[in-house]
């Protein structure tokens, strides 16, 4: 994973943090499927992410990026929590927090995740469980911020270079992950595991990693347990 620098710092943090965590853990396109299968991956390239509803027939194709897939480059999967239910790939990339009264609007460190799973519980215009596949994944670029995100104290840390970043538009302190989001997450992670050869002991939630170890909430722990059961 990554640290504060591109060179030795990156290697040091990668080995140290992964070793600590591994030692401490026991562990629809709403368009038709035909249209989804007919789409070329090149159509997703650019700064605007493509949001789609996921089904098993289409997710395999969605995970294949426009640029050649680099399976050996991705050794881990980290699942993040946006902490706002209206998050999207665009708002996360811009560092905006959506929702609440105008005076409550705030900024956060920008994060270009590879995948964002949207939450439709707060808006009828945002289908629940839709998957956004971003340019970071299509172009095989880093898309997993340091696990301390969005804490401003860690904004200077570089993204992990060998981690696939998946963000749930969720705030478990307020609402549980929706059933649609859960289904999409499980399908996505299983497909990534198959295509990248990532074992389940290398799939983490951000709160299971430093600097968050020991700070997990009961709701986060309960969902992590539920997710791991579904992943089996």
Tab-separated table of C-alpha atoms in Angstrom:
chain	number	residue	atom	x	y	z
A	1	UNK	CA	0.000	0.000	0.000
A	2	UNK	CA	1.125	3.623	0.230
A	3	UNK	CA	2.628	6.072	2.684
A	4	UNK	CA	3.864	9.631	2.528
A	5	UNK	CA	6.243	9.278	-0.376
A	6	UNK	CA	6.539	7.551	-3.701
A	7	UNK	CA	9.693	5.650	-2.784
A	8	UNK	CA	10.854	4.018	0.412
A	9	UNK	CA	7.989	5.468	2.459
A	10	UNK	CA	5.452	3.703	0.282
A	11	UNK	CA	7.122	0.322	0.664
A	12	UNK	CA	7.555	0.688	4.411
A	13	UNK	CA	3.956	1.591	5.121
A	14	UNK	CA	2.697	-1.109	2.780
A	15	UNK	CA	4.534	-3.938	4.475
A	16	UNK	CA	4.033	-2.704	8.025
A	17	UNK	CA	0.342	-1.934	7.857
A	18	UNK	CA	-0.622	-5.042	5.942
A	19	UNK	CA	1.365	-7.214	8.336
A	20	UNK	CA	-0.353	-5.628	11.343
A	21	UNK	CA	-3.816	-6.039	9.881
A	22	UNK	CA	-3.337	-9.600	8.679
A	23	UNK	CA	-2.036	-10.555	12.089
A	24	UNK	CA	-4.962	-8.938	13.904
A	25	UNK	CA	-7.912	-10.063	11.742
A	26	UNK	CA	-9.552	-13.541	11.949
A	27	UNK	CA	-11.585	-12.048	9.222
A	28	UNK	CA	-29.879	-2.998	-12.713
A	29	UNK	CA	-27.493	-0.835	-16.020
A	30	UNK	CA	-31.209	0.052	-15.592
A	31	UNK	CA	-31.031	-0.385	-19.320
A	32	UNK	CA	-31.361	-3.903	-20.628
A	33	UNK	CA	-28.688	-6.536	-20.273
A	34	UNK	CA	-28.419	-6.648	-24.032
A	35	UNK	CA	-27.398	-3.007	-24.158
A	36	UNK	CA	-24.942	-3.527	-21.336
A	37	UNK	CA	-23.261	-6.426	-23.099
A	38	UNK	CA	-23.104	-4.466	-26.328
A	39	UNK	CA	-21.292	-1.555	-24.724
A	40	UNK	CA	-17.586	-1.186	-25.319
A	41	UNK	CA	-15.446	-0.548	-22.219
A	42	UNK	CA	-13.956	2.398	-24.090
A	43	UNK	CA	-17.269	4.159	-23.631
A	44	UNK	CA	-16.536	4.611	-19.941
A	45	UNK	CA	-13.237	6.454	-20.383
A	46	UNK	CA	-13.198	10.097	-19.336
A	47	UNK	CA	-13.870	12.198	-16.283
A	48	UNK	CA	-17.557	11.337	-16.006
A	49	UNK	CA	-18.238	8.000	-14.290
A	50	UNK	CA	-20.853	5.651	-15.665
A	51	UNK	CA	-23.543	4.724	-13.141
A	52	UNK	CA	-25.269	1.421	-13.751
A	53	UNK	CA	-27.458	-1.051	-11.920
A	54	UNK	CA	-25.592	-4.289	-11.534
A	55	UNK	CA	-26.681	-7.774	-12.452
A	56	UNK	CA	-24.515	-10.860	-12.578
A	57	UNK	CA	-24.612	-11.006	-16.373
A	58	UNK	CA	-23.159	-7.534	-16.712
A	59	UNK	CA	-20.781	-7.055	-13.810
A	60	UNK	CA	-18.044	-9.185	-15.344
A	61	UNK	CA	-17.911	-6.868	-18.339
A	62	UNK	CA	-18.121	-3.752	-16.174
A	63	UNK	CA	-15.074	-4.738	-14.167
A	64	UNK	CA	-12.979	-5.089	-17.310
A	65	UNK	CA	-11.352	-1.662	-17.783
A	66	UNK	CA	-10.760	0.205	-21.012
A	67	UNK	CA	-7.010	0.077	-20.464
A	68	UNK	CA	-5.479	-3.414	-20.251
A	69	UNK	CA	-6.287	-4.990	-16.904
A	70	UNK	CA	-3.222	-5.230	-14.666
A	71	UNK	CA	-4.171	-8.130	-12.369
A	72	UNK	CA	-0.727	-8.348	-10.788
A	73	UNK	CA	-0.912	-4.672	-9.818
A	74	UNK	CA	-3.915	-5.123	-7.521
A	75	UNK	CA	-3.235	-7.140	-4.372
A	76	UNK	CA	-5.918	-5.864	-1.990
A	77	UNK	CA	-9.464	-4.516	-1.945
A	78	UNK	CA	-10.495	-1.851	0.572
A	79	UNK	CA	-14.139	-0.915	1.128
A	80	UNK	CA	-14.722	2.646	2.330
A	81	UNK	CA	-17.692	4.437	3.870
A	82	UNK	CA	-18.456	7.911	2.506
A	83	UNK	CA	-20.256	9.059	5.695
A	84	UNK	CA	-22.896	10.818	3.585
A	85	UNK	CA	-25.779	8.988	1.926
A	86	UNK	CA	-25.822	11.168	-1.194
A	87	UNK	CA	-22.182	10.633	-2.152
A	88	UNK	CA	-21.313	10.020	-5.780
A	89	UNK	CA	-18.074	9.493	-7.640
A	90	UNK	CA	-18.174	13.138	-8.707
A	91	UNK	CA	-18.808	14.594	-5.251
A	92	UNK	CA	-16.080	12.400	-3.751
A	93	UNK	CA	-13.597	13.399	-6.443
A	94	UNK	CA	-14.429	17.067	-5.867
A	95	UNK	CA	-14.214	16.745	-2.092
A	96	UNK	CA	-17.818	17.818	-1.530
A	97	UNK	CA	-20.174	16.492	1.133
A	98	UNK	CA	-23.759	16.462	-0.125
A	99	UNK	CA	-26.855	16.893	2.028
A	100	UNK	CA	-27.869	18.714	5.159
A	101	UNK	CA	-28.603	22.396	5.589
A	102	UNK	CA	-26.512	24.867	3.545
A	103	UNK	CA	-24.552	25.962	6.602
A	104	UNK	CA	-23.661	22.319	7.224
A	105	UNK	CA	-22.096	21.817	3.812
A	106	UNK	CA	-18.435	21.020	4.145
A	107	UNK	CA	-15.448	19.898	2.167
A	108	UNK	CA	-13.264	16.855	2.635
A	109	UNK	CA	-10.080	15.528	1.018
A	110	UNK	CA	-10.690	14.540	-2.573
A	111	UNK	CA	-10.803	10.843	-3.357
A	112	UNK	CA	-10.867	9.232	-6.793
A	113	UNK	CA	-12.233	5.808	-5.955
A	114	UNK	CA	-12.322	3.020	-8.527
A	115	UNK	CA	-15.935	2.134	-7.763
A	116	UNK	CA	-18.756	3.900	-5.913
A	117	UNK	CA	-21.972	2.145	-4.876
A	118	UNK	CA	-24.781	4.664	-4.640
A	119	UNK	CA	-27.518	4.955	-2.044
A	120	UNK	CA	-31.076	5.530	-3.243
A	121	UNK	CA	-32.666	5.876	0.177
A	122	UNK	CA	-32.345	9.656	0.172
A	123	UNK	CA	-33.351	10.480	-3.400
A	124	UNK	CA	-35.588	8.915	-6.013
A	125	UNK	CA	-33.298	10.306	-8.702
A	126	UNK	CA	-30.402	8.175	-7.438
A	127	UNK	CA	-31.171	4.467	-7.910
A	128	UNK	CA	-30.270	2.371	-4.909
A	129	UNK	CA	-27.280	0.081	-5.355
A	130	UNK	CA	-26.155	1.508	-8.687
A	131	UNK	CA	-22.464	1.057	-9.383
A	132	UNK	CA	-20.294	3.897	-10.647
A	133	UNK	CA	-17.201	2.760	-12.526
A	134	UNK	CA	-14.762	5.654	-12.638
A	135	UNK	CA	-11.954	6.789	-14.900
A	136	UNK	CA	-9.446	5.760	-12.236
A	137	UNK	CA	-10.403	2.120	-12.755
A	138	UNK	CA	-10.872	2.359	-16.499
A	139	UNK	CA	-7.368	3.774	-16.821
A	140	UNK	CA	-5.906	1.498	-14.121
A	141	UNK	CA	-4.778	4.397	-11.933
A	142	UNK	CA	-4.587	4.503	-8.107
A	143	UNK	CA	-8.066	4.838	-6.621
A	144	UNK	CA	-7.836	3.905	-2.946
A	145	UNK	CA	-7.038	6.739	-0.522
A	146	UNK	CA	-5.185	6.136	2.724
A	147	UNK	CA	-7.439	4.368	5.234
A	148	UNK	CA	-7.507	7.497	7.409
A	149	UNK	CA	-9.634	9.271	4.752
A	150	UNK	CA	-11.548	11.579	5.098
A	151	UNK	CA	-9.779	12.758	8.251
A	152	UNK	CA	-7.936	15.944	7.287
A	153	UNK	CA	-4.930	14.877	9.344
A	154	UNK	CA	-4.100	12.288	6.708
A	155	UNK	CA	-4.800	14.293	3.559
A	156	UNK	CA	-1.092	14.354	2.645
A	157	UNK	CA	-0.857	10.567	2.488
A	158	UNK	CA	-0.692	9.179	-1.034
A	159	UNK	CA	-3.289	6.689	-2.345
A	160	UNK	CA	-2.386	3.040	-2.073
A	161	UNK	CA	-0.853	1.866	-5.316
A	162	UNK	CA	-1.807	-1.802	-5.114
A	163	UNK	CA	-5.353	-1.530	-3.739
A	164	UNK	CA	-8.748	-1.466	-5.454
A	165	UNK	CA	-10.860	1.219	-3.775
A	166	UNK	CA	-14.624	0.680	-3.419
A	167	UNK	CA	-16.726	3.319	-1.668
A	168	UNK	CA	-20.205	2.773	-0.265
A	169	UNK	CA	-22.383	5.881	-0.184
A	170	UNK	CA	-23.286	5.139	3.405
A	171	UNK	CA	-23.181	6.406	6.962
A	172	UNK	CA	-23.571	3.465	9.293
A	173	UNK	CA	-23.971	5.814	12.242
A	174	UNK	CA	-27.309	6.876	10.756
A	175	UNK	CA	-28.519	4.157	8.401
A	176	UNK	CA	-27.575	0.545	7.657
A	177	UNK	CA	-26.228	-0.359	4.242
A	178	UNK	CA	-29.219	-0.937	1.979
A	179	UNK	CA	-30.005	-4.398	0.669
A	180	UNK	CA	-29.397	-3.218	-2.898
A	181	UNK	CA	-26.000	-1.783	-1.968
A	182	UNK	CA	-25.104	-4.990	-0.158
A	183	UNK	CA	-25.945	-7.129	-3.191
A	184	UNK	CA	-23.922	-4.906	-5.498
A	185	UNK	CA	-20.943	-4.875	-3.143
A	186	UNK	CA	-20.887	-8.655	-2.775
A	187	UNK	CA	-21.186	-9.208	-6.537
A	188	UNK	CA	-18.518	-6.626	-7.288
A	189	UNK	CA	-16.003	-7.928	-4.770
A	190	UNK	CA	-16.506	-11.531	-5.858
A	191	UNK	CA	-15.902	-10.560	-9.479
A	192	UNK	CA	-12.813	-8.545	-8.583
A	193	UNK	CA	-11.491	-11.458	-6.573
A	194	UNK	CA	-11.961	-13.788	-9.499
A	195	UNK	CA	-10.389	-11.506	-12.077
A	196	UNK	CA	-7.538	-10.272	-9.896
A	197	UNK	CA	-6.834	-13.345	-7.793
A	198	UNK	CA	-7.412	-11.477	-4.515
A	199	UNK	CA	-8.178	-13.807	-1.611
A	200	UNK	CA	-10.787	-12.933	1.013
A	201	UNK	CA	-8.124	-12.319	3.659
A	202	UNK	CA	-6.965	-9.396	1.519
A	203	UNK	CA	-10.374	-7.721	1.439
A	204	UNK	CA	-10.749	-5.104	4.177
A	205	UNK	CA	-13.030	-2.358	5.345
A	206	UNK	CA	-11.145	0.864	5.968
A	207	UNK	CA	-12.017	0.756	9.662
A	208	UNK	CA	-10.071	-2.513	9.988
A	209	UNK	CA	-6.835	-0.757	9.009
A	210	UNK	CA	-4.550	1.716	10.723
A	211	UNK	CA	-5.185	4.407	11.861
A	212	UNK	CA	-8.706	3.124	12.545
A	213	UNK	CA	-7.996	-0.148	14.355
A	214	UNK	CA	-9.840	-0.210	17.670
A	215	UNK	CA	-12.292	2.508	16.614
A	216	UNK	CA	-14.865	0.332	14.863
A	217	UNK	CA	-18.489	0.959	15.815
A	218	UNK	CA	-20.943	-1.853	16.584
A	219	UNK	CA	-22.800	-1.092	13.338
A	220	UNK	CA	-19.601	-1.275	11.310
A	221	UNK	CA	-18.572	-4.544	12.932
A	222	UNK	CA	-22.011	-6.056	12.386
A	223	UNK	CA	-21.983	-5.146	8.714
A	224	UNK	CA	-18.434	-6.403	8.221
A	225	UNK	CA	-19.467	-9.752	9.699
A	226	UNK	CA	-22.552	-9.912	7.476
A	227	UNK	CA	-20.521	-9.062	4.396
A	228	UNK	CA	-17.899	-11.706	5.077
A	229	UNK	CA	-20.570	-14.351	5.485
A	230	UNK	CA	-22.040	-13.370	2.118
A	231	UNK	CA	-18.593	-13.465	0.536
A	232	UNK	CA	-18.102	-17.128	1.405
